[in-house]
Structure formats: structure tokens, C-alpha cells
Amino acid sequence: MAKPSRIASSNEITASSTRELLNQDLAKKVRTAYTRLEERGMSACLFGSQGTCCKNCNMGPCQIIDGVESMVGICGATADTVAARNFARTVAAGTSAHTDHAREMVRGFIATAKGQTPHEIKDVAKLHKMAALFGIATEGRDKNEIALELGERALAEFGQQDGTLTMLKRAPQKQQKIWKDKGVEPRGVDREVVEVMHRTHMGVDQEYKNIMRQAARCSLADGWGASMLSTELTDIMFGTPVPKRATIDLGVLREDMVNVTVHGHEPLLAESLCLAAEDEELLAMAKKAGAAGINLAGVCCTGNEILMRRGIPVAGSFIQQEMVLATGAVEAMVVDVQCVMQSVAQVVKDKHTDIITTNYRAMMPDGVHIQFDEHDAYASAKKILTRAIGNFKKRGPHYIPKDKKFDVVVGFSHETINYMLGGRFRQSYRPLNDNIINGRIRGVAAIVGCEHYKHADNVHEIIAKELIKNNVLVLATGCAAQALGRVGLMRPEAATEFAGESLREVCETVGMPPVLHVGSCVDNSRLLIALTEMVHEGGLGNDIAELPAVGTAPVWMSEKAVAIGQYFVTSGAHVIFQDLPISGAKKFSDFILKGLKEEYGACWGVASEPLDIAKAMIAAIEEKREALGINKKKERVLMDMAMRREIEAGKGVGGMGCGGGKH
Ligand code: BF8
């Protein structure tokens, strides 16, 4: 099929679903981000993109040129100071998004423990594990009582002023010592964000390394604080993900059903919608309207949350949010917070679709606001679905690319990875570590983060294919995970089709895909735990920095991605992005790309082409293997029957095998 003519080659659309839809007459009438990008042009402001535009006070904005005395800021701020301030503010903004999300989840968790929501404490084993970490007694206590104490303790960590965050204790000892020695242990989640904002205010911190020290502390408050609290408490409340089969892409929309898409990040409402979508009264109402039922489908990270835990299909990732609506087949898009483009309400202005905003923090012109009340969650969900059902009969011309849906196996929480390879009776990361040590798996790579319209939509695919071809196991989150699911890399068969020989052998034996879906963006905290488990298991060094592990958020869009990248770097994991706003400040950019390694054992990297990113990731992994002394045996290690049996003992995750159960 020909590429839609309005798309520039640098941001080529390769997704067959998107192309098919954009070629339909009804979609051609819709203005999308691709249209706007073409109309606005794509050239970025040089100062902004290089990190040297300062607009933190009203003497400016000052555009700084590094090394030119007359082109420092009016206040005298240099390029390094300004770029560091801007970078730190990006980390703080990203952290604040994860933090505010996490706080809502903790509040929902407390309400659940009090019996005020339709949810319940599901994962009692994880509840006890977390309680032990927080020093909360469990013996003889009711699960809700423990959960309430845990929730209140967790909530207190947001506003805590002194001390350190509890979750830091989960990190490898060596990592903890580095943080202590460098003075970057976060004291309280909110405090670190506020302090970044203060220190980057006009006339406060003028030293780029010192500014970055606070950015590092803030990022840890995100990864090991807010995000990890959110992931773990959400798991306890809604269930820790286990492997499940599901489907991804525009074709998951149903011709015969009321289509309701949930978009955003906080799964509290989405979980309530999942319950209400099975409500007899609503189903009868849908039938009366001529629909066979209610079809919930996810978009972005709310989509990832219910995909991971319930196997609910995903209709589209960030760059597809307008496409989902352009089908004309969606009765309501229910949005909460983050990554929701204002354009969605305009895409549907001539359609029957409602954009339903549900959170007082996130309203939108032309949206319909139905405030989600966590204490009356079921009623809120019913109200929303009733409205969507009412729209079904009004559905006008529409087009669903029906055959564009791809099978995925999802649900690879770090607990799943633990017993997937370790087996039900010997849950551990030992087999993973052993397979890395013997070279069947060269290392692990995280592909996380966003998509955006300035690059082709197959960047993640190119990187992932190169990695797995070179026997690197890929773990994915966020929209990157959805992009990889959309190209069939999250099916077990993808190992046979795309993986190198030795990775293929491991995947085939266990029945897992070579690219594992680990969750939403806050679930990058699962990767921190997985890396820590690998360290604790032994044989791969004493801290995360020694592991043959590397990460990328190649086409980052959101500030959250930079916060994530920074907490991985501060935790010792090398991270490569496609670009960063640092190049206008020489000393600062050297510090980010090299200097940070001396402080935390890892630094940022930049490579503009997807294949170069993959090659840099493989090189980083091989360098770590070399340093660990596990590269001595280069010859291929064939699996004998004993090895095979050993790994097969791990088969049967949750009684379903990694092929998962059909939702
Ligand atoms: O938190 S990957 S575009 S949806 S920011 Fe947004 Fe980026 Fe998608 Fe999820 Ni994460």
C-alpha cells in the first residue's frame, strides 16, 4: 500500500493499521498530528533543542551561546548552568507526573483497604512482602488492616521531610552506598521535586554538577519511590500480572459492540470500568441499543495496566490515539491523566464519540466531564458506560481495519520472570543469570518510553530486532511495548522468526517471546527490581552497573521518559536516547555522556539512528561481559538434554505456561 502522501519520509508510517485507516476517505478528513507537523514544519529551535534557552526569569528569555562571553544570560548564567537547569526541570516534571499518579493509586489503595471501593486486596503474598519491608506486623492480622497501615505509611513518604525512602533498601548494597556517599538519597518524594524547582530558580544553584546531583536525587524519588510504590500497591490491589494472551492494534475495536477506549495512566477508573462492563443491567441496556456487548480497549499506559493484569486488548499507543477515534467506531474515549492530546476532542467533533474527562486535574475544551469518585467508583463507571451505550445508535460512517490486530503474550512482572525460568519449586533468577554467564543470552536490554511523530514509527522494531538477533533478551514497557507488540515481537513464535540461535533455544524451551512486556511507564520500577534480583542472584557482579544490561527510550516525547532515564543512570544502568537537549553546553554534555559514570557507574548515551542505538546497546553489553570475565568462551553453547530439562522445570507459569491463558 502506498504511503499516505502527506507524510514526510523522516516520519514514515509503517504500521499497516494506521496506513490502512489513513487511506480511508473518512480519516482523510481528520486533522491529525501528522497534518499539524507537516503544516507547522519540523525544524526545532536551535537553542531549545540544545538546552540553552533560559526562560526561568523575565529578564529573558536568554538564548545562550557556549563560550561566547557576550552571549551568556543577562544574569551571567552560562550554557552549562542553563542546560543543567533545564535538564533538571525536565526530570522534576517527569517525576511529578509519576508522583501525582502514584499518590492517587496509594489513596485508592487506602480506600480499598477501608472497603470504600469495589476492589479488594488481591495479592496477599506481595502485601506481606511489602509489609515486611516497611516493618509492619502481619502475624494474625486481617489483610485489610495490614493494607491500611501500609497505605498510610506509603502516603507519608510523599510528604516526608527527613530520613530516606523505604524502597531504597531494596537496591543492591553497593548502589545504596554510592547514593549515601554522594548525598543523593531522596528524603521525601515531593520534597525532591520542590527542591529541583527551587534550585533551578533564578540565582540559586549555578553549578551544573551540583544541579545534577539534585536531579539524580529527584529521579531516585521517582524510580525507587513514587513509581515503585505505585506498581507494588497497584499489584496488591488489582493482582500482580501473570502471562496472558491478548491482542493489540486498531483491529481490536468491534463492529457489533459498544467500543469504549480508556486512555491515560491511572488504572483506578479503568479497573472499575472493567467490572462495570460485565454489569447485567448495562449489558441489557447495550443489547437494547442493538450492541452485542461492551468492548473495552486500552490506549497508552492505562491500556498497558489493564492489558497486563486482565488481558484487555489495546487499541492504540500514543501516536495512534487520534487514529483510534478517526475510525468513527468509538462510542467514548475515557481519559484520565497524561499523554492525552488536546486534539482528540477535535478529531471527534463531527462524530458521535464522547471524550469523557474524569479527573479534576485534567479537563479539556469540548470534552464531557464526569468526575471519577474513587469512593463511589462503580457508580462513576456505570455513569460513563451508560453514556457510551447511549451513543451506540448514533454511530455514523466508520471503518475498523479488522484484520489489523496482533497476538501478544503479556504480563511479565518481575515475579513472572522469576518463576518463568526458575520454575515453581525453585523460583529465582539463577537460570537467567546462568544463561547470561554461559552466553546463550548475551544480556538484557530495556526498550521503554514513548513514540512521537518526528520519527518513523518502526524505530523500536528496528532496535528490538537487532538486539534479539544478537541474542539479547528485550524487556519493554510503555508505548514502546505496544509498538513492539504491534509488529508481532511479543509472540513466542517471534523467537523462532527473529532471535539469534541461542536466545531462540532458551525462548523455545520455555515458550516465551524474545521481547517481554513488563508493563506501563511507572512499571519501569519492575525493571529496577529485576536488575537488583540479578545482582542478588550472583555471578554478574555486585551492583547494577556491572550487569550486562542497558536501556533505551529511543523516541522519547514526555518529560517522564527523561526522569526514567535519569533514575536508571543513577541506579547504575547505561541508557541511550535518540537525542537529548544538552548539546549546546560542552562541559555539561560531557558530564551527562561521560562524567556521570564516575559518580554512579553509568551515564547517558546518544545515537541518532535506530541501528546505531542497537549497536551501541550491544557494545555496552559486551563491554560489561568482558569486564565480568564471562566472554572467555566465545563458542556457541549448545543446550544438551539436561540443560533443557533444567529450564523446562520452569515451564508452566501460573499453571498456564508462558503461552498464557486466553482471557
Ligand atoms: O507513560 S510511553 S507516550 S503513554 S510517557 Fe506517554 Fe510516553 Fe506513552 Fe505512558 Ni510513558
CSV table of C-alpha atoms and ligand atoms in Angstrom, one decimal, residues 265 300-301 318 339 449-451 478-479 521 557-558 560, ligand 1:
chain,number,residue,atom,x,y,z
A,265,HIS,CA,-2.3,6.4,33.2
A,300,CYS,CA,-1.3,4.3,26.1
A,301,CYS,CA,-0.4,3.3,29.7
A,318,PHE,CA,0.4,7.3,21.9
A,339,CYS,CA,-0.3,11.9,27.3
A,449,GLY,CA,9.1,5.1,26.7
A,450,CYS,CA,7.3,7.0,24.1
A,451,GLU,CA,6.7,7.5,20.4
A,478,GLY,CA,5.1,1.9,27.9
A,479,CYS,CA,4.3,2.8,24.3
A,521,CYS,CA,5.8,3.5,32.4
A,557,MET,CA,8.4,12.5,23.9
A,558,SER,CA,7.4,13.0,27.5
A,560,LYS,CA,8.6,11.3,32.2
B,1,BF8,O1,3.8,6.8,30.5
B,1,BF8,S1,5.4,5.8,27.0
B,1,BF8,S2,3.8,8.5,25.4
B,1,BF8,S3,1.8,6.8,27.4
B,1,BF8,S4,5.0,8.9,28.6
B,1,BF8,FE1,3.1,8.7,27.4
B,1,BF8,FE2,5.5,8.0,26.7
B,1,BF8,FE3,3.5,6.5,26.1
B,1,BF8,FE4,2.7,6.2,29.2
B,1,BF8,NI1,5.1,6.7,29.2
